[in-house]
mmCIF file of C-alpha atoms in Angstrom:
data_model
loop_
_atom_site.group_PDB
_atom_site.id
_atom_site.type_symbol
_atom_site.label_atom_id
_atom_site.label_comp_id
_atom_site.label_asym_id
_atom_site.label_seq_id
_atom_site.Cartn_x
_atom_site.Cartn_y
_atom_site.Cartn_z
ATOM 1 C CA UNK I 564 -0.005 -0.013 0.017
ATOM 2 C CA UNK I 565 2.631 2.515 -1.003
ATOM 3 C CA UNK I 566 -0.076 5.080 -1.633
ATOM 4 C CA UNK I 567 -0.602 5.336 2.066
ATOM 5 C CA UNK I 568 2.480 7.324 3.306
ATOM 6 C CA UNK I 569 1.906 6.583 6.994
ATOM 7 C CA UNK I 570 2.604 2.909 6.478
ATOM 8 C CA UNK I 571 6.134 1.477 6.376
ATOM 9 C CA UNK I 572 5.922 0.846 2.689
ATOM 10 C CA UNK I 573 4.898 4.447 2.179
ATOM 11 C CA UNK I 574 7.760 5.901 4.251
ATOM 12 C CA UNK I 575 6.708 5.647 7.971
ATOM 13 C CA UNK I 576 9.638 4.765 10.250
ATOM 14 C CA UNK I 577 8.536 4.224 13.843
ATOM 15 C CA UNK I 578 11.996 3.488 15.129
ATOM 16 C CA UNK I 579 13.276 6.861 13.874
ATOM 17 C CA UNK I 580 10.211 8.617 15.322
ATOM 18 C CA UNK I 581 10.749 7.005 18.662
ATOM 19 C CA UNK I 582 14.379 7.974 18.934
ATOM 20 C CA UNK I 583 13.325 11.525 18.353
ATOM 21 C CA UNK I 584 10.360 11.483 20.845
ATOM 22 C CA UNK I 585 11.399 10.273 24.246
ATOM 23 C CA UNK I 586 8.186 10.002 26.466
ATOM 24 C CA UNK I 587 7.255 8.773 29.872
ATOM 25 C CA UNK I 588 4.346 6.246 29.571
ATOM 26 C CA UNK I 589 1.124 7.212 31.501
ATOM 27 C CA UNK I 590 -0.020 5.104 34.482
ATOM 28 C CA UNK I 591 -3.789 4.821 35.344
ATOM 29 C CA UNK I 592 -5.964 2.283 37.104
ATOM 30 C CA UNK I 593 -6.006 0.180 33.946
ATOM 31 C CA UNK I 594 -2.167 0.001 33.806
ATOM 32 C CA UNK I 595 -0.948 -3.404 34.756
ATOM 33 C CA UNK I 596 -4.371 -4.979 34.516
ATOM 34 C CA UNK I 597 -4.342 -7.833 31.979
ATOM 35 C CA UNK I 598 -8.170 -7.784 31.462
ATOM 36 C CA UNK I 599 -10.545 -4.971 30.913
ATOM 37 C CA UNK I 600 -10.939 -2.964 34.154
ATOM 38 C CA UNK I 601 -14.514 -2.273 35.251
ATOM 39 C CA UNK I 602 -15.410 1.345 34.521
ATOM 40 C CA UNK I 603 -17.801 1.690 37.360
ATOM 41 C CA UNK I 604 -17.537 -0.148 40.733
ATOM 42 C CA UNK I 605 -20.753 -1.215 42.529
ATOM 43 C CA UNK I 606 -20.594 1.724 44.824
ATOM 44 C CA UNK I 607 -19.833 4.298 42.091
ATOM 45 C CA UNK I 608 -22.382 6.497 40.340
ATOM 46 C CA UNK I 609 -22.537 8.959 37.445
ATOM 47 C CA UNK I 610 -20.639 11.711 39.222
ATOM 48 C CA UNK I 611 -17.815 9.292 39.938
ATOM 49 C CA UNK I 612 -17.718 8.444 36.178
ATOM 50 C CA UNK I 613 -17.717 12.082 35.183
ATOM 51 C CA UNK I 614 -14.613 12.723 37.340
ATOM 52 C CA UNK I 615 -13.014 9.708 35.741
ATOM 53 C CA UNK I 616 -13.972 10.866 32.332
ATOM 54 C CA UNK I 617 -12.255 14.246 32.727
ATOM 55 C CA UNK I 618 -9.001 12.511 33.597
ATOM 56 C CA UNK I 619 -9.351 9.893 30.874
ATOM 57 C CA UNK I 620 -9.886 12.559 28.241
ATOM 58 C CA UNK I 621 -6.648 14.209 29.182
ATOM 59 C CA UNK I 622 -4.826 10.806 29.069
ATOM 60 C CA UNK I 623 -6.201 10.044 25.519
ATOM 61 C CA UNK I 624 -5.248 13.592 24.389
ATOM 62 C CA UNK I 625 -1.684 13.155 25.603
ATOM 63 C CA UNK I 626 -1.443 9.749 23.808
ATOM 64 C CA UNK I 627 -2.597 11.396 20.612
ATOM 65 C CA UNK I 628 -0.254 14.370 20.883
ATOM 66 C CA UNK I 629 -0.765 17.830 19.568
ATOM 67 C CA UNK I 630 -1.078 19.264 16.134
ATOM 68 C CA UNK I 631 0.165 22.529 14.886
ATOM 69 C CA UNK I 632 -2.871 23.037 12.646
ATOM 70 C CA UNK I 633 -4.997 26.126 13.102
ATOM 71 C CA UNK I 634 -8.602 26.656 11.945
ATOM 72 C CA UNK I 635 -9.187 28.202 8.577
ATOM 73 C CA UNK I 636 -10.935 31.630 8.465
ATOM 74 C CA UNK I 637 -13.767 30.250 6.279
ATOM 75 C CA UNK I 638 -15.538 26.882 6.330
ATOM 76 C CA UNK I 639 -17.699 27.459 3.156
ATOM 77 C CA UNK I 640 -17.150 24.614 0.766
ATOM 78 C CA UNK I 641 -16.728 24.825 -3.001
ATOM 79 C CA UNK I 642 -18.654 22.621 -5.469
ATOM 80 C CA UNK I 643 -16.174 21.078 -7.836
ATOM 81 C CA UNK I 644 -18.548 18.834 -9.837
ATOM 82 C CA UNK I 645 -22.057 17.222 -9.685
ATOM 83 C CA UNK I 646 -23.317 13.913 -10.880
ATOM 84 C CA UNK I 647 -26.300 11.681 -10.518
ATOM 85 C CA UNK I 648 -26.022 8.280 -8.664
ATOM 86 C CA UNK I 649 -29.301 6.526 -9.116
ATOM 87 C CA UNK I 650 -31.821 8.575 -7.052
ATOM 88 C CA UNK I 651 -29.167 10.660 -5.542
ATOM 89 C CA UNK I 652 -27.498 13.955 -6.465
ATOM 90 C CA UNK I 653 -23.778 13.745 -5.607
ATOM 91 C CA UNK I 654 -21.686 17.007 -5.309
ATOM 92 C CA UNK I 655 -17.951 16.691 -5.183
ATOM 93 C CA UNK I 656 -16.766 19.412 -2.747
ATOM 94 C CA UNK I 657 -13.482 20.750 -1.414
ATOM 95 C CA UNK I 658 -13.351 22.636 1.916
ATOM 96 C CA UNK I 659 -10.653 23.965 4.081
ATOM 97 C CA UNK I 660 -8.952 21.939 6.787
ATOM 98 C CA UNK I 661 -6.447 24.718 7.388
ATOM 99 C CA UNK I 662 -5.686 27.941 5.508
ATOM 100 C CA UNK I 663 -3.344 25.972 3.250
ATOM 101 C CA UNK I 664 -4.864 22.446 3.216
ATOM 102 C CA UNK I 665 -8.008 21.256 1.474
ATOM 103 C CA UNK I 666 -10.324 18.344 2.314
ATOM 104 C CA UNK I 667 -12.335 16.622 -0.425
ATOM 105 C CA UNK I 668 -15.729 14.884 -0.046
ATOM 106 C CA UNK I 669 -18.993 13.723 -1.680
ATOM 107 C CA UNK I 670 -22.192 15.289 -0.528
ATOM 108 C CA UNK I 671 -25.209 13.002 -1.304
ATOM 109 C CA UNK I 672 -28.888 13.931 -1.190
ATOM 110 C CA UNK I 673 -31.996 12.433 -2.735
ATOM 111 C CA UNK I 674 -33.008 14.580 -5.593
ATOM 112 C CA UNK I 675 -36.650 14.673 -4.423
ATOM 113 C CA UNK I 676 -35.466 16.099 -1.084
ATOM 114 C CA UNK I 677 -33.301 18.972 -2.467
ATOM 115 C CA UNK I 678 -35.757 21.576 -0.980
ATOM 116 C CA UNK I 679 -35.803 19.923 2.406
ATOM 117 C CA UNK I 680 -33.501 20.572 5.452
ATOM 118 C CA UNK I 681 -32.047 17.136 6.224
ATOM 119 C CA UNK I 682 -30.061 15.573 9.014
ATOM 120 C CA UNK I 683 -26.628 14.538 7.876
ATOM 121 C CA UNK I 684 -24.397 11.547 8.403
ATOM 122 C CA UNK I 685 -20.603 11.631 7.903
ATOM 123 C CA UNK I 686 -19.586 8.375 6.151
ATOM 124 C CA UNK I 687 -15.906 7.420 6.705
ATOM 125 C CA UNK I 688 -14.320 4.927 4.360
ATOM 126 C CA UNK I 689 -12.058 1.813 5.034
ATOM 127 C CA UNK I 690 -8.471 1.326 3.986
ATOM 128 C CA UNK I 691 -8.866 1.484 0.259
ATOM 129 C CA UNK I 692 -7.001 3.801 -2.139
ATOM 130 C CA UNK I 693 -10.238 5.122 -3.633
ATOM 131 C CA UNK I 694 -11.188 6.511 -0.258
ATOM 132 C CA UNK I 695 -14.538 8.435 -0.344
ATOM 133 C CA UNK I 696 -15.718 6.786 -3.537
ATOM 134 C CA UNK I 697 -16.457 3.456 -1.867
ATOM 135 C CA UNK I 698 -19.019 4.421 0.810
ATOM 136 C CA UNK I 699 -21.011 6.366 -1.819
ATOM 137 C CA UNK I 700 -21.029 3.327 -4.264
ATOM 138 C CA UNK I 701 -18.835 4.804 -6.994
ATOM 139 C CA UNK I 702 -15.943 2.348 -6.684
ATOM 140 C CA UNK I 703 -14.876 -0.630 -4.598
ATOM 141 C CA UNK I 704 -16.960 -3.105 -2.535
ATOM 142 C CA UNK I 705 -20.701 -2.420 -3.162
ATOM 143 C CA UNK I 706 -21.518 -4.066 0.104
ATOM 144 C CA UNK I 707 -19.774 -1.143 1.828
ATOM 145 C CA UNK I 708 -21.778 1.546 0.081
ATOM 146 C CA UNK I 709 -23.404 2.431 3.423
ATOM 147 C CA UNK I 710 -23.289 6.171 2.541
ATOM 148 C CA UNK I 711 -25.515 5.574 -0.372
ATOM 149 C CA UNK I 712 -27.867 3.429 1.643
ATOM 150 C CA UNK I 713 -28.230 6.192 4.261
ATOM 151 C CA UNK I 714 -28.748 8.904 1.638
ATOM 152 C CA UNK I 715 -31.400 6.759 -0.045
ATOM 153 C CA UNK I 716 -33.147 6.597 3.343
ATOM 154 C CA UNK I 717 -33.641 10.366 3.376
ATOM 155 C CA UNK I 718 -30.406 11.814 4.951
ATOM 156 C CA UNK I 719 -27.831 14.052 3.517
ATOM 157 C CA UNK I 720 -24.456 12.134 3.596
ATOM 158 C CA UNK I 721 -21.017 13.766 3.640
ATOM 159 C CA UNK I 722 -18.327 11.231 2.614
ATOM 160 C CA UNK I 723 -14.731 12.745 3.005
ATOM 161 C CA UNK I 724 -11.311 11.490 2.080
ATOM 162 C CA UNK I 725 -9.259 10.620 5.086
ATOM 163 C CA UNK I 726 -5.676 11.771 5.175
ATOM 164 C CA UNK I 727 -3.643 9.575 2.830
ATOM 165 C CA UNK I 728 -6.598 8.385 0.704
ATOM 166 C CA UNK I 729 -8.451 9.357 -2.458
ATOM 167 C CA UNK I 730 -7.662 12.885 -3.492
ATOM 168 C CA UNK I 731 -5.335 13.079 -0.432
ATOM 169 C CA UNK I 732 -3.141 10.108 -1.394
ATOM 170 C CA UNK I 733 0.477 10.950 -1.972
ATOM 171 C CA UNK I 734 0.286 10.212 -5.753
ATOM 172 C CA UNK I 735 -2.689 12.546 -6.227
ATOM 173 C CA UNK I 736 -1.988 16.064 -7.331
ATOM 174 C CA UNK I 737 -4.498 17.441 -4.651
ATOM 175 C CA UNK I 738 -2.478 15.816 -1.817
ATOM 176 C CA UNK I 739 -1.008 18.168 0.841
ATOM 177 C CA UNK I 740 1.156 15.651 2.754
ATOM 178 C CA UNK I 741 3.078 13.166 0.659
ATOM 179 C CA UNK I 742 5.315 11.535 3.292
ATOM 180 C CA UNK I 743 5.375 10.793 6.990
ATOM 181 C CA UNK I 744 8.595 12.989 7.276
ATOM 182 C CA UNK I 745 6.565 15.880 5.787
ATOM 183 C CA UNK I 746 3.690 15.401 8.203
ATOM 184 C CA UNK I 747 5.814 15.092 11.346
ATOM 185 C CA UNK I 748 8.053 18.021 10.370
ATOM 186 C CA UNK I 749 4.905 20.116 10.407
ATOM 187 C CA UNK I 750 3.422 18.274 13.465
ATOM 188 C CA UNK I 751 6.409 17.032 15.505
ATOM 189 C CA UNK I 752 4.287 16.139 18.585
ATOM 190 C CA UNK I 753 1.258 15.001 16.590
ATOM 191 C CA UNK I 754 -0.222 11.678 15.380
ATOM 192 C CA UNK I 755 -2.231 10.661 12.304
ATOM 193 C CA UNK I 756 -5.127 9.733 14.538
ATOM 194 C CA UNK I 757 -5.014 13.184 15.957
ATOM 195 C CA UNK I 758 -5.042 14.605 12.463
ATOM 196 C CA UNK I 759 -7.999 12.382 11.447
ATOM 197 C CA UNK I 760 -9.891 13.851 14.452
ATOM 198 C CA UNK I 761 -8.983 17.421 13.566
ATOM 199 C CA UNK I 762 -10.134 16.845 9.981
ATOM 200 C CA UNK I 763 -13.553 15.435 11.075
ATOM 201 C CA UNK I 764 -13.946 18.499 13.386
ATOM 202 C CA UNK I 765 -13.385 20.701 10.332
ATOM 203 C CA UNK I 766 -15.879 18.647 8.410
ATOM 204 C CA UNK I 767 -18.415 19.439 11.104
ATOM 205 C CA UNK I 768 -17.575 23.139 10.790
ATOM 206 C CA UNK I 769 -18.220 22.834 7.145
ATOM 207 C CA UNK I 770 -21.534 21.219 7.638
ATOM 208 C CA UNK I 771 -22.715 24.321 9.519
ATOM 209 C CA UNK I 772 -22.266 26.279 6.258
ATOM 210 C CA UNK I 773 -24.118 23.949 3.799
ATOM 211 C CA UNK I 774 -27.710 25.027 2.834
ATOM 212 C CA UNK I 775 -30.361 22.319 3.400
ATOM 213 C CA UNK I 776 -28.424 20.651 6.217
ATOM 214 C CA UNK I 777 -29.586 20.569 9.830
ATOM 215 C CA UNK I 778 -26.164 20.843 11.519
ATOM 216 C CA UNK I 779 -27.713 20.202 14.839
ATOM 217 C CA UNK I 780 -28.436 16.565 13.729
ATOM 218 C CA UNK I 781 -25.120 15.026 12.679
ATOM 219 C CA UNK I 782 -24.191 11.351 12.817
ATOM 220 C CA UNK I 783 -21.028 9.432 11.796
ATOM 221 C CA UNK I 784 -20.514 5.902 10.417
ATOM 222 C CA UNK I 785 -17.477 3.952 9.224
ATOM 223 C CA UNK I 786 -16.128 0.432 8.590
ATOM 224 C CA UNK I 787 -12.734 -0.692 9.735
ATOM 225 C CA UNK I 788 -10.482 2.437 9.408
ATOM 226 C CA UNK I 789 -13.673 4.425 9.267
ATOM 227 C CA UNK I 790 -14.813 2.524 12.351
ATOM 228 C CA UNK I 791 -12.127 3.691 14.669
ATOM 229 C CA UNK I 792 -12.126 7.008 12.898
ATOM 230 C CA UNK I 793 -15.754 7.364 13.989
ATOM 231 C CA UNK I 794 -14.878 6.299 17.561
ATOM 232 C CA UNK I 795 -12.075 8.757 18.117
ATOM 233 C CA UNK I 796 -13.968 11.508 16.350
ATOM 234 C CA UNK I 797 -16.982 11.206 18.525
ATOM 235 C CA UNK I 798 -14.854 11.349 21.612
ATOM 236 C CA UNK I 799 -13.594 14.801 20.782
ATOM 237 C CA UNK I 800 -16.471 16.148 18.731
ATOM 238 C CA UNK I 801 -19.754 16.292 20.697
ATOM 239 C CA UNK I 802 -21.595 17.928 17.765
ATOM 240 C CA UNK I 803 -21.735 14.407 16.353
ATOM 241 C CA UNK I 804 -24.871 13.088 18.014
ATOM 242 C CA UNK I 805 -24.820 9.413 17.159
ATOM 243 C CA UNK I 806 -22.509 6.945 15.542
ATOM 244 C CA UNK I 807 -22.039 3.488 14.048
ATOM 245 C CA UNK I 808 -18.806 1.522 14.144
ATOM 246 C CA UNK I 809 -18.296 -1.533 11.918
ATOM 247 C CA UNK I 810 -15.166 -3.633 12.828
ATOM 248 C CA UNK I 811 -11.856 -1.750 13.413
ATOM 249 C CA UNK I 812 -11.841 -2.520 17.176
ATOM 250 C CA UNK I 813 -10.214 -5.236 19.247
ATOM 251 C CA UNK I 814 -8.804 -4.769 22.751
ATOM 252 C CA UNK I 815 -5.168 -3.720 22.974
ATOM 253 C CA UNK I 816 -4.596 -6.449 25.597
ATOM 254 C CA UNK I 817 -5.817 -9.380 23.391
ATOM 255 C CA UNK I 818 -4.603 -8.096 20.028
ATOM 256 C CA UNK I 819 -1.972 -10.357 18.554
ATOM 257 C CA UNK I 820 -0.716 -7.481 16.377
ATOM 258 C CA UNK I 821 -0.990 -4.311 18.422
ATOM 259 C CA UNK I 822 1.781 -2.885 16.386
ATOM 260 C CA UNK I 823 -0.859 -1.842 13.886
ATOM 261 C CA UNK I 824 -1.248 1.362 15.920
ATOM 262 C CA UNK I 825 2.389 2.457 15.928
ATOM 263 C CA UNK I 826 4.791 0.349 13.865
ATOM 264 C CA UNK I 827 2.463 -0.670 11.039
ATOM 265 C CA UNK I 828 1.043 2.841 10.874
ATOM 266 C CA UNK I 829 1.668 6.281 12.306
ATOM 267 C CA UNK I 830 -1.813 6.349 13.826
ATOM 268 C CA UNK I 831 -0.853 6.419 17.502
ATOM 269 C CA UNK I 832 2.930 6.340 17.773
ATOM 270 C CA UNK I 833 3.084 6.846 21.552
ATOM 271 C CA UNK I 834 1.292 3.450 22.055
ATOM 272 C CA UNK I 835 4.718 2.012 20.917
ATOM 273 C CA UNK I 836 6.072 2.848 24.369
ATOM 274 C CA UNK I 837 4.072 -0.061 25.657
ATOM 275 C CA UNK I 838 5.491 -2.531 23.057
ATOM 276 C CA UNK I 839 5.691 -6.014 24.587
ATOM 277 C CA UNK I 840 3.606 -4.890 27.596
ATOM 278 C CA UNK I 841 0.272 -4.055 26.306
ATOM 279 C CA UNK I 842 -1.253 -4.764 29.732
ATOM 280 C CA UNK I 843 0.378 -1.480 30.850
ATOM 281 C CA UNK I 844 -1.645 0.700 28.463
ATOM 282 C CA UNK I 845 -3.536 3.347 30.483
ATOM 283 C CA UNK I 846 -6.852 2.732 28.652
ATOM 284 C CA UNK I 847 -8.441 0.274 26.302
ATOM 285 C CA UNK I 848 -11.375 0.325 23.848
ATOM 286 C CA UNK I 849 -14.061 -0.080 26.432
ATOM 287 C CA UNK I 850 -12.926 3.267 27.937
ATOM 288 C CA UNK I 851 -13.034 4.839 24.471
ATOM 289 C CA UNK I 852 -16.585 3.650 23.847
ATOM 290 C CA UNK I 853 -17.723 4.777 27.294
ATOM 291 C CA UNK I 854 -16.385 8.282 26.525
ATOM 292 C CA UNK I 855 -19.177 8.670 23.919
ATOM 293 C CA UNK I 856 -21.972 7.973 26.442
ATOM 294 C CA UNK I 857 -24.793 8.758 26.525
ATOM 295 C CA UNK I 858 -25.046 9.525 22.804
ATOM 296 C CA UNK I 859 -26.508 6.703 20.719
ATOM 297 C CA UNK I 860 -23.767 4.262 19.434
ATOM 298 C CA UNK I 861 -23.839 1.003 17.556
ATOM 299 C CA UNK I 862 -20.817 -1.327 17.490
ATOM 300 C CA UNK I 863 -20.785 -4.207 14.911
ATOM 301 C CA UNK I 864 -18.005 -6.713 15.297
ATOM 302 C CA UNK I 865 -17.043 -9.917 13.486
ATOM 303 C CA UNK I 866 -15.992 -12.746 15.645
ATOM 304 C CA UNK I 867 -13.970 -14.270 12.821
ATOM 305 C CA UNK I 868 -12.248 -11.010 11.813
ATOM 306 C CA UNK I 869 -8.765 -11.769 10.555
ATOM 307 C CA UNK I 870 -7.804 -8.119 10.309
ATOM 308 C CA UNK I 871 -8.909 -7.132 13.902
ATOM 309 C CA UNK I 872 -8.700 -10.564 15.522
ATOM 310 C CA UNK I 873 -9.509 -11.838 19.003
ATOM 311 C CA UNK I 874 -12.926 -9.995 18.996
ATOM 312 C CA UNK I 875 -14.128 -12.556 21.453
ATOM 313 C CA UNK I 876 -13.573 -9.759 24.017
ATOM 314 C CA UNK I 877 -16.154 -7.606 22.300
ATOM 315 C CA UNK I 878 -19.176 -8.669 24.339
ATOM 316 C CA UNK I 879 -17.272 -7.966 27.578
ATOM 317 C CA UNK I 880 -16.010 -4.616 26.180
ATOM 318 C CA UNK I 881 -19.547 -3.545 25.382
ATOM 319 C CA UNK I 882 -20.796 -4.763 28.808
ATOM 320 C CA UNK I 883 -18.282 -2.543 30.564
ATOM 321 C CA UNK I 884 -19.239 0.455 28.395
ATOM 322 C CA UNK I 885 -22.881 -0.166 28.871
ATOM 323 C CA UNK I 886 -22.379 0.197 32.678
ATOM 324 C CA UNK I 887 -21.577 3.865 31.904
ATOM 325 C CA UNK I 888 -24.624 4.225 29.704
ATOM 326 C CA UNK I 889 -26.678 2.739 32.503
ATOM 327 C CA UNK I 890 -25.280 5.326 34.920
ATOM 328 C CA UNK I 891 -26.860 7.992 32.542
ATOM 329 C CA UNK I 892 -30.138 6.017 32.510
ATOM 330 C CA UNK I 893 -29.656 5.502 28.855
ATOM 331 C CA UNK I 894 -28.331 1.952 28.512
ATOM 332 C CA UNK I 895 -30.556 1.434 25.462
ATOM 333 C CA UNK I 896 -28.413 3.926 23.581
ATOM 334 C CA UNK I 897 -25.549 1.491 23.273
ATOM 335 C CA UNK I 898 -26.325 -1.079 20.582
ATOM 336 C CA UNK I 899 -24.201 -4.141 19.539
ATOM 337 C CA UNK I 900 -24.231 -6.479 16.540
ATOM 338 C CA UNK I 901 -21.738 -9.252 17.272
ATOM 339 C CA UNK I 902 -21.777 -11.927 14.590
ATOM 340 C CA UNK I 903 -19.895 -15.010 13.375
ATOM 341 C CA UNK I 904 -18.227 -14.164 10.165
ATOM 342 C CA UNK I 905 -15.235 -12.343 8.582
ATOM 343 C CA UNK I 906 -14.284 -8.581 8.460
ATOM 344 C CA UNK I 907 -17.353 -7.161 6.845
ATOM 345 C CA UNK I 908 -20.463 -4.989 7.329
ATOM 346 C CA UNK I 909 -23.490 -7.412 6.930
ATOM 347 C CA UNK I 910 -26.642 -6.113 5.228
ATOM 348 C CA UNK I 911 -28.562 -6.778 8.464
ATOM 349 C CA UNK I 912 -26.184 -4.648 10.480
ATOM 350 C CA UNK I 913 -26.388 -1.851 7.797
ATOM 351 C CA UNK I 914 -30.146 -1.862 8.152
ATOM 352 C CA UNK I 915 -29.775 -1.466 11.897
ATOM 353 C CA UNK I 916 -27.414 1.376 11.349
ATOM 354 C CA UNK I 917 -29.968 3.193 9.219
ATOM 355 C CA UNK I 918 -32.617 2.685 11.876
ATOM 356 C CA UNK I 919 -30.262 3.963 14.618
ATOM 357 C CA UNK I 920 -29.780 7.215 12.673
ATOM 358 C CA UNK I 921 -33.590 7.468 12.018
ATOM 359 C CA UNK I 922 -34.249 7.061 15.788
ATOM 360 C CA UNK I 923 -31.490 9.349 16.958
ATOM 361 C CA UNK I 924 -31.460 12.117 14.280
ATOM 362 C CA UNK I 925 -35.027 12.324 13.302
ATOM 363 C CA UNK I 926 -36.524 11.317 16.707
ATOM 364 C CA UNK I 927 -34.457 13.638 18.852
ATOM 365 C CA UNK I 928 -35.563 12.501 22.248
ATOM 366 C CA UNK I 929 -32.616 10.153 22.758
ATOM 367 C CA UNK I 930 -29.979 12.719 21.844
ATOM 368 C CA UNK I 931 -28.148 13.785 24.999
ATOM 369 C CA UNK I 932 -25.068 15.885 25.531
ATOM 370 C CA UNK I 933 -22.065 14.703 27.568
#
């Protein structure tokens, strides 16, 4: 995957990064615990969780590092082209991520709803070179055209290219970053995951400026790379009111290849400080899911996933996160679809995802802020 510059074959060198970035690992209650620590003890309540949450957010922020990016002066997008995809009108947009960097996305709407104000769902793609074209059904695996499915159900859908993909791949003339060295020269204390979060926050800014979109009703969905992109984005962007994660998650402690997060990619380099001792990591994925509470969230996970294996922990992970939702009195807002099968997003799970967005973005009663 040489197109993806933050993989070793594209130029990422973790060992060189680590030599230049000495760092003292963080210690929390989860550190040294080989299993998934209970997030709420029997005698703890919502106020206890909120105190824990404040500390945990700071830990995750430190793990992700800090970018040098600053917000652009304008968030108004430009329409580059328009085409018809079945019943949908698809506009190809560019919008500012910073004053000097552009993002690229498809905006889908049903043609018969062009005069309506619609809730919007951000559709994040998996690890494929075509990026945003797959979730809208223009290229790639047709079973992952969930953005098109959601738009056909009556939502606006905004499908952006993640950094390193589509029109932001290093070979594309529109790319801003073409190497890991270039990215880390501009963001010496940052991470690619931190950049992904930043970019989705600027996407949300842009949605505020698009006519016909109700920017108070924003959802997010993604498979694999787009799944953990959705998870991390929702932690730091509370304007996203509900989300769906398909695959892309397995506990650090049971992952046979946790190097995916630091050596195989530049997503979270500081996690490499725990190499060979993953039970020392200060948080795991049940903490991350709980940080989204009480907003509606669906997690779909394949028990025979060869890319994110050992998902046998997923029911326990969700159980721990649901305890936090229960503390808010909204345990029904955390949904799971655990199935036997490979790394995919089954049709039945995609149908449930559409229904979650209908219930959370059209019926607003379940939307709560953190």
